[in-house]
Coordinates of C-alpha atoms in Angstrom, one line a residue:
M1089 CA 23.1 21.3 -43.2
R1090 CA 24.9 19.1 -45.7
N1091 CA 23.0 17.3 -48.4
N1092 CA 23.9 13.8 -47.1
D1093 CA 23.0 14.5 -43.5
W1094 CA 19.7 12.6 -44.0
H1095 CA 21.1 9.6 -45.9
G1096 CA 21.0 6.3 -44.0
G1097 CA 20.3 5.8 -40.4
N1098 CA 16.9 5.1 -38.8
Y1099 CA 14.8 8.3 -38.6
T1100 CA 11.6 6.6 -37.4
A1101 CA 13.2 5.0 -34.4
A1102 CA 13.7 8.5 -33.0
G1103 CA 11.1 10.6 -34.8
D1104 CA 8.1 8.4 -34.2
A1105 CA 8.3 9.4 -30.5
W1106 CA 7.2 12.9 -31.3
A1107 CA 5.3 12.4 -34.5
H1108 CA 2.0 12.9 -32.7
A1109 CA 2.9 16.6 -32.4
A1110 CA 2.0 16.8 -36.1
D1111 CA -1.6 16.0 -35.1
D1112 CA -1.7 19.1 -32.8
V1113 CA 0.1 21.4 -35.3
T1114 CA -2.1 20.4 -38.2
A1115 CA -5.3 20.7 -36.2
A1116 CA -4.3 24.2 -35.0
A1117 CA -3.4 25.3 -38.5
L1118 CA -6.6 24.0 -40.1
A1119 CA -8.7 25.5 -37.3
A1120 CA -7.0 28.9 -37.9
L1121 CA -7.5 28.5 -41.7
T1122 CA -11.1 27.4 -41.8
P1123 CA -12.9 28.6 -38.6
P1124 CA -16.6 27.7 -38.3
A1125 CA -18.7 30.0 -40.4
L1126 CA -21.6 30.0 -38.0
P1127 CA -21.8 30.4 -34.2
A1128 CA -22.5 27.2 -32.3
V1129 CA -25.6 28.5 -30.4
D1130 CA -27.6 25.3 -30.7
R1131 CA -27.3 21.7 -32.0
E1132 CA -28.7 22.5 -35.5
T1133 CA -26.5 25.6 -35.9
R1134 CA -23.5 23.5 -34.7
A1135 CA -24.2 20.9 -37.3
D1136 CA -24.3 23.5 -40.1
A1137 CA -21.0 24.9 -38.9
D1138 CA -19.4 21.5 -38.9
R1139 CA -20.6 20.8 -42.4
T1140 CA -19.3 24.1 -43.6
T1141 CA -15.9 23.4 -42.1
V1142 CA -15.7 19.9 -43.5
T1143 CA -16.7 21.2 -47.0
A1144 CA -14.0 23.9 -46.8
R1145 CA -11.3 21.4 -45.8
R1146 CA -12.2 19.0 -48.6
T1147 CA -11.2 21.8 -51.0
T1148 CA -8.1 22.8 -49.1
R1149 CA -4.7 22.2 -50.7
V1150 CA -2.0 21.6 -48.1
L1151 CA 1.8 21.4 -48.6
D1152 CA 3.9 19.6 -45.9
V1153 CA 7.5 20.7 -46.4
G1154 CA 10.2 18.4 -45.0
T1155 CA 7.5 15.8 -44.5
G1156 CA 9.9 13.1 -43.4
S1157 CA 7.9 10.0 -42.7
G1158 CA 4.7 11.9 -43.3
P1159 CA 2.9 12.5 -39.9
A1160 CA 1.7 16.0 -40.7
A1161 CA 0.8 15.2 -44.3
L1162 CA -1.3 12.2 -43.1
A1163 CA -2.9 14.2 -40.4
A1164 CA -4.0 16.9 -42.9
A1165 CA -5.3 14.2 -45.2
R1166 CA -7.3 12.6 -42.4
A1167 CA -9.0 15.9 -41.9
G1168 CA -10.1 15.8 -45.5
A1169 CA -7.5 18.0 -47.2
R1170 CA -5.7 17.4 -50.5
V1171 CA -2.1 17.1 -49.5
V1172 CA 1.3 17.1 -51.0
G1173 CA 4.2 16.0 -48.8
L1174 CA 7.6 17.1 -49.9
D1175 CA 11.1 16.0 -48.8
R1176 CA 14.5 15.7 -50.4
E1177 CA 15.3 12.3 -49.0
P1178 CA 13.9 9.4 -51.0
G1179 CA 14.0 6.9 -48.2
L1180 CA 11.8 9.0 -46.0
L1181 CA 9.4 9.6 -48.9
R1182 CA 9.1 5.8 -49.4
T1183 CA 8.3 5.4 -45.7
A1184 CA 5.7 8.1 -45.8
A1185 CA 4.0 6.6 -48.9
S1186 CA 4.1 3.1 -47.4
R1187 CA 2.3 4.3 -44.3
A1188 CA -0.3 6.1 -46.3
R1189 CA -1.0 3.0 -48.5
G1190 CA -1.4 0.8 -45.5
L1191 CA -4.2 2.8 -43.9
A1192 CA -8.0 2.9 -44.4
P1193 CA -9.5 5.5 -46.8
A1194 CA -11.1 8.7 -45.7
G1195 CA -12.0 12.0 -47.2
G1196 CA -8.7 13.5 -48.3
T1197 CA -5.8 12.4 -50.5
V1198 CA -2.0 12.6 -50.0
R1199 CA 0.9 12.2 -52.4
F1200 CA 4.6 12.6 -51.8
V1201 CA 7.2 14.3 -54.1
A1202 CA 10.9 14.9 -53.9
G1203 CA 11.9 18.6 -53.7
D1204 CA 13.9 21.2 -51.9
A1205 CA 12.6 23.8 -49.5
L1206 CA 14.9 26.4 -51.0
A1207 CA 13.2 26.1 -54.4
L1208 CA 9.7 24.6 -54.0
P1209 CA 8.6 23.1 -57.3
F1210 CA 5.1 24.7 -57.4
P1211 CA 3.6 27.8 -58.9
A1212 CA 2.9 30.9 -56.8
G1213 CA -0.3 30.7 -54.7
T1214 CA -0.8 27.0 -55.2
F1215 CA -1.7 26.1 -51.5
D1216 CA -4.1 27.2 -48.9
L1217 CA -1.8 26.0 -46.1
A1218 CA 2.0 25.4 -46.0
L1219 CA 3.0 23.2 -43.1
S1220 CA 6.3 22.0 -41.6
T1221 CA 6.8 20.1 -38.4
F1222 CA 10.4 20.0 -37.4
G1223 CA 11.4 20.0 -41.1
V1224 CA 12.3 23.3 -42.6
M1225 CA 14.3 24.1 -39.5
F1226 CA 17.1 21.9 -40.9
A1227 CA 17.2 23.7 -44.3
P1228 CA 20.0 26.2 -44.9
E1229 CA 19.2 29.9 -45.8
P1230 CA 16.1 30.3 -43.6
A1231 CA 15.1 33.7 -45.1
R1232 CA 15.0 32.1 -48.5
V1233 CA 12.9 29.2 -47.1
C1234 CA 10.4 31.8 -45.7
A1235 CA 10.2 33.6 -49.0
E1236 CA 9.4 30.2 -50.7
L1237 CA 6.7 29.3 -48.2
V1238 CA 5.1 32.7 -48.7
R1239 CA 5.4 32.4 -52.5
V1240 CA 3.5 29.1 -52.8
T1241 CA 0.8 30.1 -50.3
R1242 CA -2.2 32.0 -51.7
P1243 CA -3.1 35.4 -50.3
G1244 CA -5.2 34.9 -47.2
G1245 CA -3.7 31.4 -46.7
L1246 CA -1.6 30.2 -43.8
I1247 CA 1.9 29.0 -43.0
A1248 CA 2.4 26.8 -39.9
V1249 CA 5.8 25.8 -38.8
A1250 CA 6.8 23.9 -35.6
S1251 CA 10.4 24.0 -34.5
W1252 CA 12.3 23.0 -31.3
T1253 CA 13.1 25.9 -29.0
P1254 CA 16.8 26.5 -28.3
S1255 CA 16.5 26.2 -24.6
G1256 CA 14.3 23.1 -24.5
I1257 CA 15.6 19.6 -24.2
M1258 CA 15.6 19.0 -28.0
G1259 CA 17.4 22.2 -28.5
R1260 CA 20.1 21.2 -26.0
I1261 CA 21.0 17.9 -27.8
A1262 CA 23.3 19.4 -30.4
P1263 CA 25.1 21.8 -28.0
T1264 CA 25.6 18.9 -25.5
V1265 CA 27.2 16.8 -28.1
C1266 CA 29.0 19.5 -30.1
R1267 CA 30.8 21.0 -27.0
H1268 CA 33.2 18.0 -27.4
L1269 CA 34.0 19.3 -31.0
G1270 CA 34.7 22.9 -30.2
P1271 CA 32.8 26.0 -31.2
E1272 CA 31.0 26.3 -34.5
P1273 CA 32.3 29.1 -36.9
D1274 CA 30.7 32.4 -36.2
G1275 CA 27.5 32.9 -38.2
T1276 CA 26.7 29.2 -38.6
P1277 CA 22.9 28.9 -38.4
A1278 CA 21.4 26.4 -36.0
P1279 CA 18.2 24.5 -36.7
T1280 CA 16.8 25.7 -33.4
D1281 CA 17.1 29.4 -34.6
W1282 CA 13.6 28.6 -35.9
G1283 CA 12.5 28.3 -32.3
D1284 CA 13.5 31.9 -31.6
P1285 CA 10.6 34.3 -32.3
A1286 CA 13.1 37.2 -32.9
R1287 CA 15.0 35.3 -35.5
V1288 CA 11.8 34.1 -37.2
N1289 CA 10.4 37.7 -37.4
S1290 CA 13.7 38.9 -38.9
W1291 CA 13.5 36.2 -41.7
F1292 CA 9.9 37.1 -42.6
A1293 CA 10.6 40.9 -42.5
G1294 CA 9.5 42.6 -45.7
L1295 CA 7.3 39.7 -46.7
P1296 CA 3.5 40.1 -46.8
V1297 CA 2.6 38.1 -43.7
T1298 CA 1.1 38.7 -40.2
L1299 CA 3.0 36.5 -37.7
D1300 CA 1.8 34.9 -34.5
T1301 CA 4.0 32.6 -32.3
R1302 CA 3.4 30.6 -29.2
V1303 CA 5.3 27.8 -27.3
E1304 CA 3.7 24.4 -27.2
R1305 CA 4.9 21.1 -25.8
V1306 CA 4.9 17.5 -26.9
R1307 CA 5.4 14.5 -24.6
V1308 CA 8.2 12.3 -26.0
R1309 CA 8.5 8.8 -24.7
Y1310 CA 10.9 5.9 -25.2
P1311 CA 11.0 2.4 -23.7
S1312 CA 14.2 3.2 -21.8
L1313 CA 17.0 5.8 -21.6
S1314 CA 19.4 3.5 -23.4
H1315 CA 16.8 3.0 -26.2
A1316 CA 16.5 6.8 -26.6
V1317 CA 20.3 7.3 -26.8
A1318 CA 20.6 4.5 -29.4
A1319 CA 17.7 6.0 -31.4
F1320 CA 19.3 9.5 -31.5
E1321 CA 22.8 8.4 -32.3
N1322 CA 21.5 6.5 -35.4
K1323 CA 19.0 9.2 -36.4
P1324 CA 19.6 10.8 -39.8
G1325 CA 20.5 14.5 -39.6
P1326 CA 23.4 16.6 -38.3
L1327 CA 23.8 14.6 -35.1
R1328 CA 25.1 11.6 -37.1
R1329 CA 27.7 13.8 -38.8
H1330 CA 28.8 15.1 -35.4
R1331 CA 29.0 11.6 -34.1
A1332 CA 31.3 10.6 -37.0
A1333 CA 33.6 13.5 -36.3
L1334 CA 33.7 12.6 -32.6
E1335 CA 34.4 9.0 -33.3
A1336 CA 37.3 10.0 -35.5
A1337 CA 38.6 12.1 -32.6
R1338 CA 37.8 9.3 -30.1
R1339 CA 35.5 11.5 -28.1
W1340 CA 32.1 10.1 -29.0
Q1341 CA 31.7 8.0 -25.8
H1342 CA 32.1 11.1 -23.7
A1343 CA 29.6 13.0 -25.8
R1344 CA 27.2 10.0 -25.6
A1345 CA 27.4 9.9 -21.8
D1346 CA 26.5 13.6 -21.7
L1347 CA 23.6 13.0 -24.0
A1348 CA 22.3 10.2 -21.7
A1349 CA 22.8 12.6 -18.7
L1350 CA 20.7 15.3 -20.5
F1351 CA 17.9 12.8 -21.1
A1352 CA 18.0 11.5 -17.5
L1353 CA 17.9 15.1 -16.1
H1354 CA 14.6 15.7 -18.0
N1355 CA 13.1 12.3 -17.4
R1356 CA 9.5 12.5 -16.1
A1357 CA 8.7 8.8 -16.2
D1358 CA 8.0 6.9 -13.0
D1359 CA 9.0 3.5 -14.4
D1360 CA 12.0 2.3 -16.4
A1361 CA 10.9 4.3 -19.5
L1362 CA 12.2 7.7 -20.6
A1363 CA 9.6 10.5 -21.0
F1364 CA 10.1 14.2 -21.3
D1365 CA 8.1 17.3 -22.4
A1366 CA 9.8 19.0 -25.4
P1367 CA 8.9 22.6 -26.1
Y1368 CA 8.5 23.8 -29.6
L1369 CA 7.7 27.2 -31.1
L1370 CA 4.5 27.2 -33.2
L1371 CA 4.5 29.9 -35.9
L1372 CA 1.3 30.8 -37.7
A1373 CA 1.8 33.3 -40.5
R1374 CA -1.2 34.7 -42.4
V1375 CA -0.2 35.6 -46.0
G1376 CA -1.6 39.0 -46.9
A1377 CA -4.3 40.7 -44.8
P1378 CA -5.6 38.6 -41.9
S1379 CA -9.0 37.0 -42.5
R1380 CA -11.5 35.2 -40.4
T1381 CA -13.5 33.8 -43.2
P1382 CA -13.2 30.2 -44.5
A1383 CA -10.5 29.7 -47.1
A1384 CA -11.7 29.6 -50.7
P1385 CA -10.9 26.6 -52.9
L1386 CA -7.6 26.6 -54.8
T1387 CA -7.6 26.3 -58.6
G1388 CA -3.8 25.8 -59.0
R1389 CA -2.2 22.3 -59.2
P1390 CA 1.3 21.3 -58.3
E1391 CA 3.5 20.9 -61.4
P1392 CA 5.6 17.8 -60.5
A1393 CA 4.3 14.3 -60.8
G1394 CA 4.9 12.6 -57.5
L1395 CA 4.0 9.2 -56.2
P1396 CA 0.4 8.1 -56.9
A1397 CA -2.3 9.8 -54.8
V1398 CA -3.4 7.7 -51.8
R1399 CA -6.7 7.9 -50.0
A1400 CA -6.1 9.4 -46.6
P1401 CA -6.1 7.3 -43.4
R1402 CA -8.9 7.4 -40.9
G1403 CA -8.2 7.4 -37.2
S1404 CA -4.5 6.5 -37.5
T1405 CA -1.7 7.9 -35.3
A1406 CA 0.6 7.5 -38.3
H1407 CA 3.8 7.6 -36.1

């Protein structure tokens, strides 16, 4: 991925349609990190368990890598965690901070900092949970990214990464467009390699983690097919670079028509809208020996000074 792939364009016009997947990913990760300490055998015991879980989450430090417009960071903060959202694109960080400031306060806090997934600007073991929803999949050198995620997560902590699968509709977008450009050079990594369990296992090989993967789905909806095509062709990321190359070769309209046909093939809406179910691979990686006990509070603090801390939103979809 080139450094300027995410400059310009309108990410939220496309990305807000699947931002709610971050709610599911974050909930699954927090549940795996801080399971109830007591069995819910009666109402009183259930209340004790809930209080224990809430207390644990209020001391939980979460890093959201490739936060984009912030849906996962905000979801973790709504759950009561202390969250840092990291991205290398200032425009997306401004959007995320704006969304956080405009929402009602709750138990957690969130702040946003500029940084690179290849060299996370935090000491080792800073976080209980390192998250990424459709973020680190776009970073180059995936094995190096994996090592960085492990480094900044404390022993017993968790890494949770959601990535589009290669064979799902989101994984088919780039190949559908790029076939008009010709083949990529051999060995060129694809973002959807993160959706292949074998690839992910190879990148984490030799690192002190226990991996678990499963395929989940998110319903993606746009007002119309034409709205979806327009959103994707203007979305920051590699697709805009591919579009520029195709326009220079006067092939973009053919690629655009193929993109529309791909969306139409997967459309599940029974009205004029476009709706499809996009599969993604959810990776949960326990750092160090697996543990079923609630996470201990972190004592480390991130080194960089980011945007001011913002009280977390309550009950917002933050798309």
